[in-house]
């Protein structure tokens, strides 16, 4: 009977966590201050799950937790005035720290998309990182020669951008 309980506990630990549970965990455990928008949480879940089921397994959730921790640390590192936000220049430095080599025009477009006024809050930074990583992964998958160039059909483009 004890062994059965242990097996059941192991099974439950490795069982797929549903979307609502993931949202609750993210809201309760990670966010300090204002709650994140449900759209952002859905974006994060979509980004991390591998089988397009809308669910994450325990391993995927653990990986997500690590990525969120890295983003939080980087955000804090470049929020030099400790205002809880970063500006366009700090955004550029943070994204460069992740290895992105973006033109000033791209940084400007990203800042316009994610800034409120001139400030980019942490949840907007996470949304930016999620989308940028998903778009980069999608591009790399189509950049067969790894030369920074890819061929997309219109349908591929729509599916890639809507999945990000």
Tab-separated table of N, CA and C in Angstrom:
chain	number	residue	atom	x	y	z
A	1	UNK	N	0.820	-1.194	0.000
A	1	UNK	CA	0.000	0.000	0.000
A	1	UNK	C	0.874	1.273	0.000
A	2	UNK	N	1.929	1.271	0.785
A	2	UNK	CA	2.861	2.407	0.833
A	2	UNK	C	3.515	2.623	-0.531
A	3	UNK	N	3.915	1.528	-1.181
A	3	UNK	CA	4.539	1.628	-2.506
A	3	UNK	C	3.559	2.209	-3.521
A	4	UNK	N	2.296	1.815	-3.416
A	4	UNK	CA	1.282	2.344	-4.320
A	4	UNK	C	1.143	3.856	-4.145
A	5	UNK	N	1.141	4.316	-2.897
A	5	UNK	CA	1.059	5.751	-2.629
A	5	UNK	C	2.264	6.485	-3.197
A	6	UNK	N	3.458	5.904	-3.061
A	6	UNK	CA	4.665	6.517	-3.615
A	6	UNK	C	4.575	6.616	-5.127
A	7	UNK	N	4.125	5.529	-5.765
A	7	UNK	CA	3.975	5.550	-7.224
A	7	UNK	C	2.953	6.593	-7.654
A	8	UNK	N	1.846	6.672	-6.932
A	8	UNK	CA	0.815	7.653	-7.247
A	8	UNK	C	1.350	9.071	-7.083
A	9	UNK	N	2.134	9.296	-6.030
A	9	UNK	CA	2.750	10.605	-5.816
A	9	UNK	C	3.696	10.940	-6.962
A	10	UNK	N	4.523	9.981	-7.359
A	10	UNK	CA	5.433	10.193	-8.492
A	10	UNK	C	4.658	10.501	-9.763
A	11	UNK	N	3.581	9.746	-10.001
A	11	UNK	CA	2.773	9.957	-11.197
A	11	UNK	C	2.169	11.360	-11.193
A	12	UNK	N	1.668	11.783	-10.032
A	12	UNK	CA	1.073	13.108	-9.934
A	12	UNK	C	2.108	14.206	-10.134
A	13	UNK	N	3.320	13.986	-9.650
A	13	UNK	CA	4.382	14.968	-9.814
A	13	UNK	C	4.722	15.162	-11.283
A	14	UNK	N	4.738	14.069	-12.034
A	14	UNK	CA	5.099	14.127	-13.451
A	14	UNK	C	3.909	14.345	-14.370
A	15	UNK	N	2.709	14.373	-13.802
A	15	UNK	CA	1.504	14.544	-14.595
A	15	UNK	C	1.466	15.948	-15.208
A	16	UNK	N	0.837	16.053	-16.331
A	16	UNK	CA	0.711	17.338	-17.004
A	16	UNK	C	-0.096	18.308	-16.167
A	17	UNK	N	0.431	19.533	-16.066
A	17	UNK	CA	-0.234	20.599	-15.320
A	17	UNK	C	-1.124	21.349	-16.304
A	18	UNK	N	-2.397	21.530	-15.995
A	18	UNK	CA	-3.331	22.217	-16.887
A	18	UNK	C	-3.095	23.710	-16.917
A	19	UNK	N	-3.680	24.378	-17.919
A	19	UNK	CA	-3.487	25.826	-18.079
A	19	UNK	C	-3.894	26.623	-16.848
A	20	UNK	N	-5.040	26.336	-16.277
A	20	UNK	CA	-5.480	27.101	-15.113
A	20	UNK	C	-4.510	26.954	-13.951
A	21	UNK	N	-4.032	25.774	-13.734
A	21	UNK	CA	-3.085	25.534	-12.644
A	21	UNK	C	-1.782	26.286	-12.908
A	22	UNK	N	-1.309	26.253	-14.136
A	22	UNK	CA	-0.081	26.975	-14.486
A	22	UNK	C	-0.251	28.463	-14.203
A	23	UNK	N	-1.396	29.009	-14.599
A	23	UNK	CA	-1.643	30.434	-14.369
A	23	UNK	C	-1.642	30.752	-12.887
A	24	UNK	N	-2.304	29.903	-12.104
A	24	UNK	CA	-2.343	30.130	-10.666
A	24	UNK	C	-0.951	30.078	-10.064
A	25	UNK	N	-0.163	29.101	-10.467
A	25	UNK	CA	1.201	28.971	-9.935
A	25	UNK	C	2.026	30.190	-10.310
A	26	UNK	N	1.960	30.591	-11.572
A	26	UNK	CA	2.730	31.762	-11.995
A	26	UNK	C	2.290	33.020	-11.250
A	27	UNK	N	0.979	33.184	-11.114
A	27	UNK	CA	0.486	34.369	-10.413
A	27	UNK	C	0.907	34.381	-8.952
A	28	UNK	N	0.788	33.245	-8.296
A	28	UNK	CA	1.066	33.189	-6.863
A	28	UNK	C	2.545	33.177	-6.532
A	29	UNK	N	3.335	32.472	-7.340
A	29	UNK	CA	4.734	32.241	-6.978
A	29	UNK	C	5.711	33.258	-7.544
A	30	UNK	N	5.512	33.713	-8.739
A	30	UNK	CA	6.559	34.492	-9.391
A	30	UNK	C	6.327	35.988	-9.350
A	31	UNK	N	5.123	36.404	-9.551
A	31	UNK	CA	4.853	37.831	-9.694
A	31	UNK	C	4.759	38.491	-8.328
A	32	UNK	N	5.545	39.512	-8.158
A	32	UNK	CA	5.470	40.325	-6.952
A	32	UNK	C	4.905	41.664	-7.395
A	33	UNK	N	3.869	42.083	-6.752
A	33	UNK	CA	3.242	43.340	-7.145
A	33	UNK	C	1.984	43.060	-7.934
A	34	UNK	N	1.805	43.767	-9.031
A	34	UNK	CA	0.561	43.642	-9.789
A	34	UNK	C	0.523	42.323	-10.554
A	35	UNK	N	-0.665	41.733	-10.669
A	35	UNK	CA	-0.776	40.464	-11.391
A	35	UNK	C	-0.569	40.664	-12.888
A	36	UNK	N	-0.046	39.634	-13.503
A	36	UNK	CA	0.171	39.679	-14.945
A	36	UNK	C	-1.150	39.507	-15.660
A	37	UNK	N	-1.197	40.005	-16.870
A	37	UNK	CA	-2.368	39.836	-17.706
A	37	UNK	C	-2.485	38.373	-18.120
A	38	UNK	N	-3.698	37.890	-18.195
A	38	UNK	CA	-3.920	36.499	-18.580
A	38	UNK	C	-3.390	36.238	-19.983
A	39	UNK	N	-3.412	37.237	-20.856
A	39	UNK	CA	-2.873	37.067	-22.208
A	39	UNK	C	-1.386	36.762	-22.151
A	40	UNK	N	-0.667	37.449	-21.275
A	40	UNK	CA	0.764	37.180	-21.121
A	40	UNK	C	0.991	35.768	-20.609
A	41	UNK	N	0.201	35.348	-19.646
A	41	UNK	CA	0.366	33.999	-19.119
A	41	UNK	C	0.081	32.957	-20.194
A	42	UNK	N	-0.933	33.192	-21.015
A	42	UNK	CA	-1.218	32.269	-22.116
A	42	UNK	C	-0.066	32.240	-23.108
A	43	UNK	N	0.515	33.396	-23.372
A	43	UNK	CA	1.663	33.478	-24.270
A	43	UNK	C	2.840	32.688	-23.719
A	44	UNK	N	3.094	32.815	-22.437
A	44	UNK	CA	4.187	32.090	-21.797
A	44	UNK	C	3.954	30.589	-21.881
A	45	UNK	N	2.732	30.153	-21.599
A	45	UNK	CA	2.413	28.724	-21.656
A	45	UNK	C	2.576	28.212	-23.080
A	46	UNK	N	2.069	28.960	-24.057
A	46	UNK	CA	2.187	28.552	-25.459
A	46	UNK	C	3.637	28.447	-25.879
A	47	UNK	N	4.449	29.367	-25.418
A	47	UNK	CA	5.861	29.384	-25.761
A	47	UNK	C	6.581	28.159	-25.228
A	48	UNK	N	6.262	27.765	-24.011
A	48	UNK	CA	7.040	26.727	-23.351
A	48	UNK	C	6.586	25.313	-23.673
A	49	UNK	N	5.304	25.098	-23.922
A	49	UNK	CA	4.870	23.717	-24.143
A	49	UNK	C	5.300	23.252	-25.528
A	50	UNK	N	5.689	22.009	-25.624
A	50	UNK	CA	6.335	21.481	-26.826
A	50	UNK	C	5.395	20.771	-27.809
A	51	UNK	N	4.281	20.255	-27.304
A	51	UNK	CA	3.446	19.412	-28.155
A	51	UNK	C	2.183	20.117	-28.655
A	52	UNK	N	2.085	21.418	-28.453
A	52	UNK	CA	0.958	22.236	-28.892
A	52	UNK	C	-0.374	21.759	-28.315
A	53	UNK	N	-0.331	21.131	-27.141
A	53	UNK	CA	-1.539	20.637	-26.481
A	53	UNK	C	-2.177	21.716	-25.620
A	54	UNK	N	-1.459	22.803	-25.376
A	54	UNK	CA	-1.945	23.832	-24.459
A	54	UNK	C	-1.622	23.507	-23.018
A	55	UNK	N	-0.807	22.498	-22.801
A	55	UNK	CA	-0.430	22.077	-21.454
A	55	UNK	C	1.083	21.912	-21.383
A	56	UNK	N	1.596	22.095	-20.188
A	56	UNK	CA	3.022	21.879	-19.953
A	56	UNK	C	3.192	20.734	-18.976
A	57	UNK	N	4.206	19.937	-19.221
A	57	UNK	CA	4.568	18.921	-18.251
A	57	UNK	C	5.457	19.533	-17.174
A	58	UNK	N	5.770	18.732	-16.182
A	58	UNK	CA	6.587	19.204	-15.070
A	58	UNK	C	7.954	19.674	-15.556
A	59	UNK	N	8.588	18.937	-16.454
A	59	UNK	CA	9.914	19.307	-16.961
A	59	UNK	C	9.852	20.639	-17.693
A	60	UNK	N	8.833	20.831	-18.517
A	60	UNK	CA	8.683	22.088	-19.241
A	60	UNK	C	8.464	23.244	-18.263
A	61	UNK	N	7.676	23.004	-17.231
A	61	UNK	CA	7.436	24.051	-16.242
A	61	UNK	C	8.726	24.410	-15.514
A	62	UNK	N	9.527	23.412	-15.177
A	62	UNK	CA	10.803	23.661	-14.501
A	62	UNK	C	11.722	24.494	-15.397
A	63	UNK	N	11.757	24.176	-16.697
A	63	UNK	CA	12.560	24.965	-17.638
A	63	UNK	C	12.050	26.403	-17.704
A	64	UNK	N	10.737	26.551	-17.752
A	64	UNK	CA	10.131	27.883	-17.786
A	64	UNK	C	10.520	28.682	-16.551
A	65	UNK	N	10.481	28.039	-15.407
A	65	UNK	CA	10.840	28.712	-14.159
A	65	UNK	C	12.266	29.253	-14.246
A	66	UNK	N	13.178	28.448	-14.795
A	66	UNK	CA	14.568	28.881	-14.953
A	66	UNK	C	14.698	30.068	-15.895
A	67	UNK	N	13.983	30.023	-17.019
A	67	UNK	CA	14.020	31.122	-17.994
A	67	UNK	C	13.460	32.401	-17.379
A	68	UNK	N	12.335	32.286	-16.660
A	68	UNK	CA	11.762	33.472	-16.016
A	68	UNK	C	12.729	34.067	-14.997
A	69	UNK	N	13.435	33.208	-14.288
A	69	UNK	CA	14.431	33.691	-13.334
A	69	UNK	C	15.548	34.458	-14.024
A	70	UNK	N	15.999	33.955	-15.176
A	70	UNK	CA	17.041	34.652	-15.944
A	70	UNK	C	16.535	36.006	-16.421
A	71	UNK	N	15.321	36.040	-16.928
A	71	UNK	CA	14.760	37.303	-17.398
A	71	UNK	C	14.620	38.293	-16.247
A	72	UNK	N	14.190	37.820	-15.099
A	72	UNK	CA	14.026	38.702	-13.939
A	72	UNK	C	15.371	39.268	-13.487
A	73	UNK	N	16.392	38.410	-13.457
A	73	UNK	CA	17.730	38.848	-13.060
A	73	UNK	C	18.278	39.877	-14.049
A	74	UNK	N	18.112	39.601	-15.324
A	74	UNK	CA	18.611	40.529	-16.353
A	74	UNK	C	17.867	41.860	-16.286
A	75	UNK	N	16.557	41.797	-16.122
A	75	UNK	CA	15.770	43.031	-16.008
A	75	UNK	C	16.268	43.867	-14.834
A	76	UNK	N	16.459	43.227	-13.695
A	76	UNK	CA	16.926	43.941	-12.500
A	76	UNK	C	18.325	44.520	-12.721
A	77	UNK	N	19.164	43.790	-13.435
A	77	UNK	CA	20.533	44.251	-13.698
A	77	UNK	C	20.537	45.533	-14.537
A	78	UNK	N	19.629	45.617	-15.501
A	78	UNK	CA	19.614	46.793	-16.377
A	78	UNK	C	18.649	47.876	-15.917
A	79	UNK	N	17.864	47.612	-14.895
A	79	UNK	CA	17.035	48.636	-14.257
A	79	UNK	C	17.922	49.335	-13.232
A	80	UNK	N	18.848	50.127	-13.725
A	80	UNK	CA	19.906	50.696	-12.874
A	80	UNK	C	19.398	51.676	-11.822
A	81	UNK	N	18.297	52.349	-12.137
A	81	UNK	CA	17.762	53.295	-11.147
A	81	UNK	C	16.734	52.646	-10.225
A	82	UNK	N	16.518	51.341	-10.386
A	82	UNK	CA	15.596	50.567	-9.535
A	82	UNK	C	14.178	51.140	-9.550
A	83	UNK	N	13.769	51.616	-10.710
A	83	UNK	CA	12.444	52.210	-10.859
A	83	UNK	C	11.369	51.161	-11.144
A	84	UNK	N	11.781	49.940	-11.434
A	84	UNK	CA	10.818	48.902	-11.809
A	84	UNK	C	10.513	48.898	-13.286
A	85	UNK	N	11.280	49.706	-14.025
A	85	UNK	CA	11.114	49.759	-15.476
A	85	UNK	C	12.479	50.010	-16.118
A	86	UNK	N	12.538	49.711	-17.411
A	86	UNK	CA	13.752	50.016	-18.171
A	86	UNK	C	13.362	50.886	-19.361
A	87	UNK	N	14.329	51.646	-19.850
A	87	UNK	CA	14.074	52.475	-21.016
A	87	UNK	C	14.609	51.758	-22.264
A	88	UNK	N	14.511	52.414	-23.397
A	88	UNK	CA	14.904	51.804	-24.671
A	88	UNK	C	16.380	51.415	-24.689
A	89	UNK	N	17.248	52.261	-24.157
A	89	UNK	CA	18.680	51.956	-24.123
A	89	UNK	C	18.971	50.748	-23.243
A	90	UNK	N	18.306	50.692	-22.088
A	90	UNK	CA	18.487	49.556	-21.185
A	90	UNK	C	17.917	48.280	-21.806
A	91	UNK	N	16.810	48.411	-22.542
A	91	UNK	CA	16.244	47.260	-23.263
A	91	UNK	C	17.262	46.720	-24.262
A	92	UNK	N	17.872	47.615	-25.010
A	92	UNK	CA	18.882	47.210	-25.990
A	92	UNK	C	20.027	46.455	-25.305
A	93	UNK	N	20.499	46.971	-24.192
A	93	UNK	CA	21.579	46.308	-23.456
A	93	UNK	C	21.140	44.941	-22.929
A	94	UNK	N	19.928	44.855	-22.414
A	94	UNK	CA	19.423	43.583	-21.879
A	94	UNK	C	19.299	42.543	-22.991
A	95	UNK	N	18.736	42.933	-24.124
A	95	UNK	CA	18.589	41.989	-25.234
A	95	UNK	C	19.948	41.604	-25.806
A	96	UNK	N	20.876	42.535	-25.832
A	96	UNK	CA	22.243	42.220	-26.268
A	96	UNK	C	22.890	41.212	-25.330
A	97	UNK	N	22.607	41.315	-24.041
A	97	UNK	CA	23.144	40.371	-23.064
A	97	UNK	C	22.632	38.953	-23.332
A	98	UNK	N	21.437	38.844	-23.927
A	98	UNK	CA	20.888	37.536	-24.296
A	98	UNK	C	21.450	37.030	-25.626
A	99	UNK	N	22.258	37.865	-26.291
A	99	UNK	CA	22.869	37.441	-27.545
A	99	UNK	C	22.177	37.953	-28.790
A	100	UNK	N	21.140	38.756	-28.639
A	100	UNK	CA	20.454	39.314	-29.803
A	100	UNK	C	21.253	40.491	-30.346
A	101	UNK	N	21.483	40.473	-31.626
A	101	UNK	CA	22.169	41.573	-32.304
A	101	UNK	C	21.145	42.276	-33.186
A	102	UNK	N	20.487	43.264	-32.608
A	102	UNK	CA	19.388	43.937	-33.290
A	102	UNK	C	19.796	45.339	-33.711
A	103	UNK	N	19.257	45.755	-34.827
A	103	UNK	CA	19.546	47.104	-35.321
A	103	UNK	C	18.809	48.125	-34.455
A	104	UNK	N	19.281	49.376	-34.478
A	104	UNK	CA	18.545	50.425	-33.747
A	104	UNK	C	17.084	50.527	-34.197
A	105	UNK	N	16.811	50.296	-35.492
A	105	UNK	CA	15.432	50.350	-35.983
A	105	UNK	C	14.587	49.237	-35.347
A	106	UNK	N	15.162	48.061	-35.203
A	106	UNK	CA	14.439	46.952	-34.568
A	106	UNK	C	14.200	47.239	-33.089
A	107	UNK	N	15.207	47.742	-32.412
A	107	UNK	CA	15.060	48.089	-30.987
A	107	UNK	C	13.977	49.149	-30.833
A	108	UNK	N	13.969	50.126	-31.714
A	108	UNK	CA	12.957	51.181	-31.665
A	108	UNK	C	11.555	50.592	-31.854
A	109	UNK	N	11.401	49.686	-32.804
A	109	UNK	CA	10.097	49.059	-33.049
A	109	UNK	C	9.654	48.236	-31.837
A	110	UNK	N	10.588	47.501	-31.232
A	110	UNK	CA	10.277	46.695	-30.051
A	110	UNK	C	9.873	47.601	-28.895
A	111	UNK	N	10.627	48.680	-28.693
A	111	UNK	CA	10.322	49.608	-27.601
A	111	UNK	C	8.947	50.249	-27.798
A	112	UNK	N	8.625	50.621	-29.022
A	112	UNK	CA	7.305	51.212	-29.288
A	112	UNK	C	6.195	50.213	-28.981
A	113	UNK	N	6.441	48.959	-29.251
A	113	UNK	CA	5.428	47.917	-29.019
A	113	UNK	C	5.223	47.639	-27.529
A	114	UNK	N	6.291	47.646	-26.747
A	114	UNK	CA	6.215	47.184	-25.358
A	114	UNK	C	6.303	48.283	-24.303
A	115	UNK	N	6.641	49.496	-24.682
A	115	UNK	CA	6.777	50.573	-23.693
A	115	UNK	C	5.447	51.260	-23.443
A	116	UNK	N	5.288	51.712	-22.221
A	116	UNK	CA	4.207	52.616	-21.860
A	116	UNK	C	4.892	53.950	-21.643
A	117	UNK	N	4.680	54.854	-22.574
A	117	UNK	CA	5.472	56.088	-22.570
A	117	UNK	C	6.884	55.730	-22.973
A	118	UNK	N	7.837	55.955	-22.077
A	118	UNK	CA	9.222	55.562	-22.357
A	118	UNK	C	9.667	54.397	-21.478
A	119	UNK	N	8.757	53.911	-20.631
A	119	UNK	CA	9.110	52.869	-19.660
A	119	UNK	C	8.605	51.500	-20.101
A	120	UNK	N	9.456	50.508	-19.940
A	120	UNK	CA	9.084	49.120	-20.200
A	120	UNK	C	9.078	48.414	-18.848
A	121	UNK	N	7.882	47.983	-18.436
A	121	UNK	CA	7.720	47.303	-17.155
A	121	UNK	C	8.154	45.840	-17.300
A	122	UNK	N	8.318	45.163	-16.170
A	122	UNK	CA	8.812	43.790	-16.198
A	122	UNK	C	7.897	42.850	-16.980
A	123	UNK	N	6.577	42.942	-16.803
A	123	UNK	CA	5.702	42.034	-17.534
A	123	UNK	C	5.771	42.274	-19.036
A	124	UNK	N	5.946	43.529	-19.443
A	124	UNK	CA	6.123	43.830	-20.868
A	124	UNK	C	7.467	43.310	-21.371
A	125	UNK	N	8.482	43.380	-20.534
A	125	UNK	CA	9.797	42.833	-20.876
A	125	UNK	C	9.694	41.319	-21.089
A	126	UNK	N	8.967	40.639	-20.216
A	126	UNK	CA	8.777	39.186	-20.366
A	126	UNK	C	8.037	38.892	-21.659
A	127	UNK	N	6.973	39.633	-21.947
A	127	UNK	CA	6.234	39.429	-23.197
A	127	UNK	C	7.154	39.624	-24.394
A	128	UNK	N	7.988	40.653	-24.346
A	128	UNK	CA	8.959	40.911	-25.411
A	128	UNK	C	9.915	39.735	-25.564
A	129	UNK	N	10.452	39.259	-24.458
A	129	UNK	CA	11.410	38.145	-24.499
A	129	UNK	C	10.774	36.867	-25.034
A	130	UNK	N	9.547	36.596	-24.613
A	130	UNK	CA	8.845	35.399	-25.083
A	130	UNK	C	8.667	35.458	-26.594
A	131	UNK	N	8.153	36.572	-27.068
A	131	UNK	CA	7.906	36.696	-28.512
A	131	UNK	C	9.198	36.715	-29.318
A	132	UNK	N	10.183	37.433	-28.834
A	132	UNK	CA	11.444	37.507	-29.550
A	132	UNK	C	12.096	36.123	-29.639
A	133	UNK	N	12.054	35.390	-28.552
A	133	UNK	CA	12.637	34.039	-28.567
A	133	UNK	C	11.855	33.101	-29.493
A	134	UNK	N	10.527	33.159	-29.426
A	134	UNK	CA	9.710	32.302	-30.285
A	134	UNK	C	9.906	32.652	-31.758
A	135	UNK	N	9.960	33.934	-32.069
A	135	UNK	CA	10.174	34.348	-33.458
A	135	UNK	C	11.567	33.948	-33.930
A	136	UNK	N	12.551	34.106	-33.061
A	136	UNK	CA	13.920	33.713	-33.419
A	136	UNK	C	14.016	32.212	-33.649
A	137	UNK	N	13.396	31.419	-32.763
A	137	UNK	CA	13.395	29.964	-32.935
A	137	UNK	C	12.721	29.576	-34.250
A	138	UNK	N	11.584	30.213	-34.551
A	138	UNK	CA	10.883	29.936	-35.805
A	138	UNK	C	11.710	30.310	-37.020
A	139	UNK	N	12.394	31.443	-36.939
A	139	UNK	CA	13.248	31.871	-38.044
A	139	UNK	C	14.413	30.907	-38.227
A	140	UNK	N	15.068	30.561	-37.124
A	140	UNK	CA	16.214	29.653	-37.205
A	140	UNK	C	15.841	28.312	-37.824
A	141	UNK	N	14.644	27.852	-37.551
A	141	UNK	CA	14.175	26.595	-38.125
A	141	UNK	C	14.027	26.661	-39.636
A	142	UNK	N	13.859	27.864	-40.160
A	142	UNK	CA	13.705	28.044	-41.608
A	142	UNK	C	14.975	28.573	-42.273
A	143	UNK	N	15.936	28.989	-41.474
A	143	UNK	CA	17.227	29.480	-41.977
A	143	UNK	C	18.149	28.270	-42.146
A	144	UNK	N	17.882	27.478	-43.175
A	144	UNK	CA	18.553	26.188	-43.339
A	144	UNK	C	20.058	26.305	-43.505
A	145	UNK	N	20.531	27.407	-44.053
A	145	UNK	CA	21.967	27.574	-44.258
A	145	UNK	C	22.630	28.375	-43.144
A	146	UNK	N	21.837	28.775	-42.151
A	146	UNK	CA	22.332	29.533	-41.007
A	146	UNK	C	23.103	30.784	-41.430
A	147	UNK	N	22.525	31.501	-42.408
A	147	UNK	CA	23.176	32.714	-42.896
A	147	UNK	C	22.344	33.978	-42.648
A	148	UNK	N	21.326	33.858	-41.809
A	148	UNK	CA	20.501	35.018	-41.500
A	148	UNK	C	19.452	35.304	-42.551
A	149	UNK	N	19.144	34.309	-43.364
A	149	UNK	CA	18.181	34.471	-44.429
A	149	UNK	C	17.276	33.239	-44.475
A	150	UNK	N	15.985	33.465	-44.681
A	150	UNK	CA	15.051	32.338	-44.709
A	150	UNK	C	13.962	32.592	-45.730
A	151	UNK	N	13.418	31.501	-46.239
A	151	UNK	CA	12.300	31.571	-47.171
A	151	UNK	C	11.029	31.237	-46.413
A	152	UNK	N	9.996	32.089	-46.570
A	152	UNK	CA	8.698	31.869	-45.952
A	152	UNK	C	7.616	31.953	-47.009
A	153	UNK	N	6.688	31.036	-46.970
A	153	UNK	CA	5.458	31.259	-47.722
A	153	UNK	C	4.596	32.159	-46.853
A	154	UNK	N	3.592	32.733	-47.440
A	154	UNK	CA	2.697	33.598	-46.671
A	154	UNK	C	2.056	32.810	-45.536
A	155	UNK	N	1.648	31.587	-45.823
A	155	UNK	CA	1.030	30.743	-44.799
A	155	UNK	C	2.012	30.452	-43.659
A	156	UNK	N	3.271	30.153	-43.987
A	156	UNK	CA	4.296	29.941	-42.957
A	156	UNK	C	4.444	31.178	-42.082
A	157	UNK	N	4.498	32.329	-42.733
A	157	UNK	CA	4.657	33.593	-42.015
A	157	UNK	C	3.489	33.812	-41.043
A	158	UNK	N	2.273	33.611	-41.514
A	158	UNK	CA	1.086	33.797	-40.669
A	158	UNK	C	1.137	32.840	-39.477
A	159	UNK	N	1.406	31.562	-39.728
A	159	UNK	CA	1.451	30.581	-38.634
A	159	UNK	C	2.557	30.915	-37.643
A	160	UNK	N	3.722	31.317	-38.130
A	160	UNK	CA	4.825	31.647	-37.234
A	160	UNK	C	4.493	32.858	-36.376
A	161	UNK	N	4.022	33.922	-36.999
A	161	UNK	CA	3.773	35.142	-36.234
A	161	UNK	C	2.589	34.998	-35.287
A	162	UNK	N	1.578	34.228	-35.662
A	162	UNK	CA	0.433	34.048	-34.774
A	162	UNK	C	0.739	33.083	-33.633
A	163	UNK	N	1.738	32.246	-33.810
A	163	UNK	CA	2.092	31.325	-32.724
A	163	UNK	C	3.049	31.973	-31.733
A	164	UNK	N	3.505	33.167	-32.039
A	164	UNK	CA	4.448	33.851	-31.144
A	164	UNK	C	3.724	34.751	-30.175
